[in-house]
Amino acid sequence: MKRTFLFLLIVFCSFSVYSQSLDDGLLLHYPFTFNCEDISGNGFHGDAHATLNTDKDCNLYSAYSFNGEDEYIDFPLNNDLKPELPVSFSFWVKFRDLSAQKAVIFTTDYCLNNHTGVWMNLSSNGYMGINYGDGDGTTSPEARRTKLGTTPIESGIWYHVVGIVKGPEDMDIYINGVNDGGSYNGSGANIQYTDNPGSIGRKDVQTVPPYYFDGIIDDFRYWNRVITEEEVQELYMPDNGLLLFYTFNENANDYSGNDFHGISNADLTLDRYCNEDHAMSFNGIDQYVDFPNESELKPGLPVSFTYWIKFDDLSPDNSVIFTTDYAQNNHTGVWMNLSSSGYMCLSFGDNTGNTSPSNRRTKVGNTLIDTLQWYHIAGIVRGAEDMDIYINCMNDGGTYNGYGGDLAYTSNPGTIGRKDVATMPPYHFKGKIDEFKYYNREISISEIFEDYFSNPCSQPISVYDTTFITLVDSISVTD
């Protein structure tokens, strides 16, 4: 009986340790995608008096900008947002002004002339600080406990920041996934709150006007527990299923974080915004970009792809876009191309040694593609007759053909710009391709919209049609 109890206790404890998720103890989560709604499930939606902007990935209307003068976001006034220690916070931040009066990030208790709640800011020397106040009625060092990190923060750079407060001399600051160390100061007592809400972008101090943040903040989260180092890493570099991301900005490097850099035999060219060397051009004869030959780039279904494309030639031998498995005389992997009638196709092959309809499954879209026009394409493959093609954010519908078996691969790498076919030379793409992304999962309609409306960081929001807001209001962005 004792052995049985001990076994059950071990199983229970193991389950408790390994089943914790980032949602456990999460008080609020503001992704700032189009609005300031809380997606934690607690309904603690923010009251935004700030301006939507681009996020760190250049997604439009997916972060909030603060002008350093009068912009902020208030939490709702709720006792659940005033917990005892420990507490944890995570966010992305980019500073425009590093002066102390423009670098306060948030406080969980916006009280006038009083150190209360928990807050984070930059010190006068430009180091990240995390603090709590004891509510003694002043904003002196005797009314707070503070830890300052060791990394000098720079303006104009995105940082991922985690702050954890467990006690007066038991705090942690992580910058881009690394514990920043640091030193303590202040001599305040225990944490105290008032009946004021928390606020992002401002904090009051004695004898001077409130400090307002000047910069951009994204993906703000707040927990009533200590998050683990493993969770810090997950927040900094989440496993979002993105296998590779070729921006084609001056090279074919992979910006997914997986280092699956492309091997380019194509030419850099202008992208859709006329930025020089920001897209890849293919001549339809012998140019391509190979993936590295890695097993992670040969996943099972579902898979998804997004990219921008402009065709110079619509003939079948010049309109194959990519394949995830460049095998000779064999339908393998997943590929996209135009049909002989000029419709977008999404296919996968079963590796049975031929390139006939009996060796593939294909969906053919409904939109007739034209030359010399940029299109945003998304392709999703879930199964033999469960695929979607999106053209400029619109589901293209379509019909299925082919009767091949299951998806299969060979030992060959994937490639952009060419595909082999039986009994004739390989087909090579003629045109331009930009911002190619490859996922080992199904992406959502909201992700397709974000990708379609994303803009290079060098481009101002004003270059975009403001009807985008109407469009996103008409769909579920949490799909």
PDB file of N, CA, C and O in Angstrom, residues 130-175:
ATOM      1  N   ILE A 130      13.422  47.011 -11.830  1.00  0.00           N
ATOM      2  CA  ILE A 130      12.146  46.498 -11.360  1.00  0.00           C
ATOM      3  C   ILE A 130      12.017  46.886  -9.897  1.00  0.00           C
ATOM      4  O   ILE A 130      13.001  46.833  -9.129  1.00  0.00           O
ATOM      5  N   ASN A 131      10.821  47.298  -9.486  1.00  0.00           N
ATOM      6  CA  ASN A 131      10.620  47.912  -8.174  1.00  0.00           C
ATOM      7  C   ASN A 131       9.267  47.522  -7.587  1.00  0.00           C
ATOM      8  O   ASN A 131       8.351  47.147  -8.303  1.00  0.00           O
ATOM      9  N   TYR A 132       9.164  47.676  -6.257  1.00  0.00           N
ATOM     10  CA  TYR A 132       7.834  47.729  -5.642  1.00  0.00           C
ATOM     11  C   TYR A 132       7.855  48.777  -4.532  1.00  0.00           C
ATOM     12  O   TYR A 132       8.914  49.120  -3.983  1.00  0.00           O
ATOM     13  N   GLY A 133       6.664  49.319  -4.225  1.00  0.00           N
ATOM     14  CA  GLY A 133       6.560  50.369  -3.225  1.00  0.00           C
ATOM     15  C   GLY A 133       5.736  49.948  -2.019  1.00  0.00           C
ATOM     16  O   GLY A 133       4.874  49.067  -2.122  1.00  0.00           O
ATOM     17  N   ASP A 134       6.005  50.620  -0.880  1.00  0.00           N
ATOM     18  CA  ASP A 134       5.328  50.243   0.368  1.00  0.00           C
ATOM     19  C   ASP A 134       4.202  51.208   0.747  1.00  0.00           C
ATOM     20  O   ASP A 134       3.582  51.067   1.812  1.00  0.00           O
ATOM     21  N   GLY A 135       3.939  52.208  -0.121  1.00  0.00           N
ATOM     22  CA  GLY A 135       2.794  53.078   0.107  1.00  0.00           C
ATOM     23  C   GLY A 135       2.920  53.978   1.309  1.00  0.00           C
ATOM     24  O   GLY A 135       1.900  54.312   1.933  1.00  0.00           O
ATOM     25  N   ASP A 136       4.151  54.435   1.642  1.00  0.00           N
ATOM     26  CA  ASP A 136       4.304  55.265   2.840  1.00  0.00           C
ATOM     27  C   ASP A 136       4.014  56.740   2.581  1.00  0.00           C
ATOM     28  O   ASP A 136       4.193  57.584   3.457  1.00  0.00           O
ATOM     29  N   GLY A 137       3.606  57.071   1.322  1.00  0.00           N
ATOM     30  CA  GLY A 137       3.227  58.449   1.022  1.00  0.00           C
ATOM     31  C   GLY A 137       4.298  59.283   0.383  1.00  0.00           C
ATOM     32  O   GLY A 137       4.128  60.491   0.202  1.00  0.00           O
ATOM     33  N   THR A 138       5.428  58.666   0.001  1.00  0.00           N
ATOM     34  CA  THR A 138       6.502  59.398  -0.663  1.00  0.00           C
ATOM     35  C   THR A 138       6.989  58.585  -1.862  1.00  0.00           C
ATOM     36  O   THR A 138       6.600  57.427  -2.057  1.00  0.00           O
ATOM     37  N   THR A 139       7.881  59.194  -2.643  1.00  0.00           N
ATOM     38  CA  THR A 139       8.545  58.470  -3.724  1.00  0.00           C
ATOM     39  C   THR A 139      10.053  58.505  -3.519  1.00  0.00           C
ATOM     40  O   THR A 139      10.836  58.629  -4.463  1.00  0.00           O
ATOM     41  N   SER A 140      10.475  58.360  -2.281  1.00  0.00           N
ATOM     42  CA  SER A 140      11.893  58.343  -1.923  1.00  0.00           C
ATOM     43  C   SER A 140      12.410  56.900  -1.922  1.00  0.00           C
ATOM     44  O   SER A 140      11.627  55.946  -1.953  1.00  0.00           O
ATOM     45  N   PRO A 141      13.740  56.712  -1.882  1.00  0.00           N
ATOM     46  CA  PRO A 141      14.288  55.353  -1.808  1.00  0.00           C
ATOM     47  C   PRO A 141      13.805  54.581  -0.585  1.00  0.00           C
ATOM     48  O   PRO A 141      13.755  53.346  -0.615  1.00  0.00           O
ATOM     49  N   GLU A 142      13.440  55.300   0.492  1.00  0.00           N
ATOM     50  CA  GLU A 142      12.961  54.625   1.698  1.00  0.00           C
ATOM     51  C   GLU A 142      11.573  54.025   1.517  1.00  0.00           C
ATOM     52  O   GLU A 142      11.100  53.267   2.377  1.00  0.00           O
ATOM     53  N   ALA A 143      10.913  54.338   0.408  1.00  0.00           N
ATOM     54  CA  ALA A 143       9.558  53.843   0.170  1.00  0.00           C
ATOM     55  C   ALA A 143       9.512  52.753  -0.897  1.00  0.00           C
ATOM     56  O   ALA A 143       8.423  52.337  -1.294  1.00  0.00           O
ATOM     57  N   ARG A 144      10.673  52.260  -1.328  1.00  0.00           N
ATOM     58  CA  ARG A 144      10.682  51.266  -2.403  1.00  0.00           C
ATOM     59  C   ARG A 144      11.789  50.247  -2.194  1.00  0.00           C
ATOM     60  O   ARG A 144      12.724  50.454  -1.417  1.00  0.00           O
ATOM     61  N   ARG A 145      11.656  49.139  -2.941  1.00  0.00           N
ATOM     62  CA  ARG A 145      12.732  48.165  -3.116  1.00  0.00           C
ATOM     63  C   ARG A 145      12.974  48.042  -4.615  1.00  0.00           C
ATOM     64  O   ARG A 145      12.021  47.911  -5.392  1.00  0.00           O
ATOM     65  N   THR A 146      14.232  48.037  -5.027  1.00  0.00           N
ATOM     66  CA  THR A 146      14.585  48.106  -6.447  1.00  0.00           C
ATOM     67  C   THR A 146      15.716  47.150  -6.767  1.00  0.00           C
ATOM     68  O   THR A 146      16.640  46.975  -5.976  1.00  0.00           O
ATOM     69  N   LYS A 147      15.624  46.547  -7.956  1.00  0.00           N
ATOM     70  CA  LYS A 147      16.777  45.857  -8.534  1.00  0.00           C
ATOM     71  C   LYS A 147      17.064  46.480  -9.891  1.00  0.00           C
ATOM     72  O   LYS A 147      16.166  46.667 -10.713  1.00  0.00           O
ATOM     73  N   LEU A 148      18.343  46.810 -10.134  1.00  0.00           N
ATOM     74  CA  LEU A 148      18.778  47.346 -11.413  1.00  0.00           C
ATOM     75  C   LEU A 148      19.631  46.316 -12.131  1.00  0.00           C
ATOM     76  O   LEU A 148      20.525  45.699 -11.534  1.00  0.00           O
ATOM     77  N   GLY A 149      19.366  46.124 -13.405  1.00  0.00           N
ATOM     78  CA  GLY A 149      20.130  45.190 -14.213  1.00  0.00           C
ATOM     79  C   GLY A 149      21.486  45.739 -14.605  1.00  0.00           C
ATOM     80  O   GLY A 149      21.926  46.794 -14.127  1.00  0.00           O
ATOM     81  N   THR A 150      22.161  45.025 -15.506  1.00  0.00           N
ATOM     82  CA  THR A 150      23.537  45.369 -15.871  1.00  0.00           C
ATOM     83  C   THR A 150      23.721  45.679 -17.353  1.00  0.00           C
ATOM     84  O   THR A 150      24.818  46.061 -17.764  1.00  0.00           O
ATOM     85  N   THR A 151      22.656  45.506 -18.152  1.00  0.00           N
ATOM     86  CA  THR A 151      22.768  45.729 -19.603  1.00  0.00           C
ATOM     87  C   THR A 151      22.388  47.163 -19.952  1.00  0.00           C
ATOM     88  O   THR A 151      21.247  47.577 -19.677  1.00  0.00           O
ATOM     89  N   PRO A 152      23.290  47.947 -20.543  1.00  0.00           N
ATOM     90  CA  PRO A 152      22.911  49.296 -20.982  1.00  0.00           C
ATOM     91  C   PRO A 152      21.892  49.201 -22.130  1.00  0.00           C
ATOM     92  O   PRO A 152      22.162  48.588 -23.159  1.00  0.00           O
ATOM     93  N   ILE A 153      20.735  49.795 -21.944  1.00  0.00           N
ATOM     94  CA  ILE A 153      19.676  49.744 -22.947  1.00  0.00           C
ATOM     95  C   ILE A 153      19.912  50.845 -23.985  1.00  0.00           C
ATOM     96  O   ILE A 153      20.323  51.954 -23.650  1.00  0.00           O
ATOM     97  N   GLU A 154      19.636  50.530 -25.236  1.00  0.00           N
ATOM     98  CA  GLU A 154      19.795  51.493 -26.324  1.00  0.00           C
ATOM     99  C   GLU A 154      18.428  51.854 -26.891  1.00  0.00           C
ATOM    100  O   GLU A 154      17.482  51.067 -26.831  1.00  0.00           O
ATOM    101  N   SER A 155      18.332  53.025 -27.465  1.00  0.00           N
ATOM    102  CA  SER A 155      17.089  53.444 -28.108  1.00  0.00           C
ATOM    103  C   SER A 155      16.992  52.818 -29.502  1.00  0.00           C
ATOM    104  O   SER A 155      17.997  52.445 -30.110  1.00  0.00           O
ATOM    105  N   GLY A 156      15.742  52.671 -29.970  1.00  0.00           N
ATOM    106  CA  GLY A 156      15.512  52.188 -31.324  1.00  0.00           C
ATOM    107  C   GLY A 156      15.698  50.707 -31.519  1.00  0.00           C
ATOM    108  O   GLY A 156      15.705  50.226 -32.663  1.00  0.00           O
ATOM    109  N   ILE A 157      15.845  49.936 -30.437  1.00  0.00           N
ATOM    110  CA  ILE A 157      16.058  48.484 -30.518  1.00  0.00           C
ATOM    111  C   ILE A 157      14.953  47.778 -29.734  1.00  0.00           C
ATOM    112  O   ILE A 157      14.621  48.174 -28.614  1.00  0.00           O
ATOM    113  N   TRP A 158      14.396  46.715 -30.320  1.00  0.00           N
ATOM    114  CA  TRP A 158      13.403  45.916 -29.599  1.00  0.00           C
ATOM    115  C   TRP A 158      14.102  45.009 -28.579  1.00  0.00           C
ATOM    116  O   TRP A 158      15.074  44.323 -28.926  1.00  0.00           O
ATOM    117  N   TYR A 159      13.592  45.011 -27.338  1.00  0.00           N
ATOM    118  CA  TYR A 159      14.064  44.118 -26.281  1.00  0.00           C
ATOM    119  C   TYR A 159      12.898  43.298 -25.750  1.00  0.00           C
ATOM    120  O   TYR A 159      11.796  43.833 -25.562  1.00  0.00           O
ATOM    121  N   HIS A 160      13.168  42.035 -25.474  1.00  0.00           N
ATOM    122  CA  HIS A 160      12.201  41.255 -24.704  1.00  0.00           C
ATOM    123  C   HIS A 160      12.615  41.312 -23.241  1.00  0.00           C
ATOM    124  O   HIS A 160      13.766  41.028 -22.899  1.00  0.00           O
ATOM    125  N   VAL A 161      11.684  41.693 -22.381  1.00  0.00           N
ATOM    126  CA  VAL A 161      11.973  41.906 -20.964  1.00  0.00           C
ATOM    127  C   VAL A 161      11.042  41.060 -20.113  1.00  0.00           C
ATOM    128  O   VAL A 161       9.825  41.010 -20.367  1.00  0.00           O
ATOM    129  N   VAL A 162      11.608  40.401 -19.130  1.00  0.00           N
ATOM    130  CA  VAL A 162      10.840  39.698 -18.102  1.00  0.00           C
ATOM    131  C   VAL A 162      11.265  40.243 -16.751  1.00  0.00           C
ATOM    132  O   VAL A 162      12.468  40.393 -16.484  1.00  0.00           O
ATOM    133  N   GLY A 163      10.297  40.551 -15.912  1.00  0.00           N
ATOM    134  CA  GLY A 163      10.558  40.976 -14.544  1.00  0.00           C
ATOM    135  C   GLY A 163       9.845  40.067 -13.565  1.00  0.00           C
ATOM    136  O   GLY A 163       8.662  39.765 -13.751  1.00  0.00           O
ATOM    137  N   ILE A 164      10.537  39.624 -12.537  1.00  0.00           N
ATOM    138  CA  ILE A 164       9.984  38.726 -11.517  1.00  0.00           C
ATOM    139  C   ILE A 164      10.318  39.300 -10.146  1.00  0.00           C
ATOM    140  O   ILE A 164      11.477  39.609  -9.859  1.00  0.00           O
ATOM    141  N   VAL A 165       9.287  39.432  -9.293  1.00  0.00           N
ATOM    142  CA  VAL A 165       9.489  39.937  -7.934  1.00  0.00           C
ATOM    143  C   VAL A 165       8.996  38.887  -6.947  1.00  0.00           C
ATOM    144  O   VAL A 165       7.809  38.533  -6.938  1.00  0.00           O
ATOM    145  N   LYS A 166       9.927  38.384  -6.125  1.00  0.00           N
ATOM    146  CA  LYS A 166       9.591  37.401  -5.092  1.00  0.00           C
ATOM    147  C   LYS A 166       9.710  37.978  -3.694  1.00  0.00           C
ATOM    148  O   LYS A 166       9.068  37.499  -2.771  1.00  0.00           O
ATOM    149  N   GLY A 167      10.554  38.993  -3.526  1.00  0.00           N
ATOM    150  CA  GLY A 167      10.767  39.595  -2.224  1.00  0.00           C
ATOM    151  C   GLY A 167      11.674  40.798  -2.345  1.00  0.00           C
ATOM    152  O   GLY A 167      12.131  41.152  -3.439  1.00  0.00           O
ATOM    153  N   PRO A 168      11.996  41.460  -1.204  1.00  0.00           N
ATOM    154  CA  PRO A 168      12.758  42.716  -1.234  1.00  0.00           C
ATOM    155  C   PRO A 168      14.132  42.583  -1.865  1.00  0.00           C
ATOM    156  O   PRO A 168      14.620  43.531  -2.489  1.00  0.00           O
ATOM    157  N   GLU A 169      14.784  41.455  -1.706  1.00  0.00           N
ATOM    158  CA  GLU A 169      16.068  41.222  -2.365  1.00  0.00           C
ATOM    159  C   GLU A 169      16.049  39.882  -3.081  1.00  0.00           C
ATOM    160  O   GLU A 169      17.014  39.100  -3.046  1.00  0.00           O
ATOM    161  N   ASP A 170      14.945  39.630  -3.752  1.00  0.00           N
ATOM    162  CA  ASP A 170      14.757  38.383  -4.498  1.00  0.00           C
ATOM    163  C   ASP A 170      13.946  38.716  -5.758  1.00  0.00           C
ATOM    164  O   ASP A 170      12.743  38.484  -5.836  1.00  0.00           O
ATOM    165  N   MET A 171      14.625  39.305  -6.723  1.00  0.00           N
ATOM    166  CA  MET A 171      14.009  39.717  -7.981  1.00  0.00           C
ATOM    167  C   MET A 171      14.903  39.297  -9.134  1.00  0.00           C
ATOM    168  O   MET A 171      16.103  39.106  -8.969  1.00  0.00           O
ATOM    169  N   ASP A 172      14.301  39.146 -10.290  1.00  0.00           N
ATOM    170  CA  ASP A 172      15.057  38.801 -11.491  1.00  0.00           C
ATOM    171  C   ASP A 172      14.599  39.660 -12.653  1.00  0.00           C
ATOM    172  O   ASP A 172      13.399  39.922 -12.819  1.00  0.00           O
ATOM    173  N   ILE A 173      15.563  40.071 -13.472  1.00  0.00           N
ATOM    174  CA  ILE A 173      15.310  40.765 -14.728  1.00  0.00           C
ATOM    175  C   ILE A 173      15.965  39.951 -15.843  1.00  0.00           C
ATOM    176  O   ILE A 173      17.148  39.606 -15.751  1.00  0.00           O
ATOM    177  N   TYR A 174      15.194  39.619 -16.861  1.00  0.00           N
ATOM    178  CA  TYR A 174      15.730  38.932 -18.030  1.00  0.00           C
ATOM    179  C   TYR A 174      15.642  39.875 -19.230  1.00  0.00           C
ATOM    180  O   TYR A 174      14.587  40.463 -19.491  1.00  0.00           O
ATOM    181  N   ILE A 175      16.740  39.999 -19.961  1.00  0.00           N
ATOM    182  CA  ILE A 175      16.787  40.776 -21.192  1.00  0.00           C
ATOM    183  C   ILE A 175      17.096  39.813 -22.340  1.00  0.00           C
ATOM    184  O   ILE A 175      18.142  39.163 -22.340  1.00  0.00           O
TER     185      ILE A 175
END
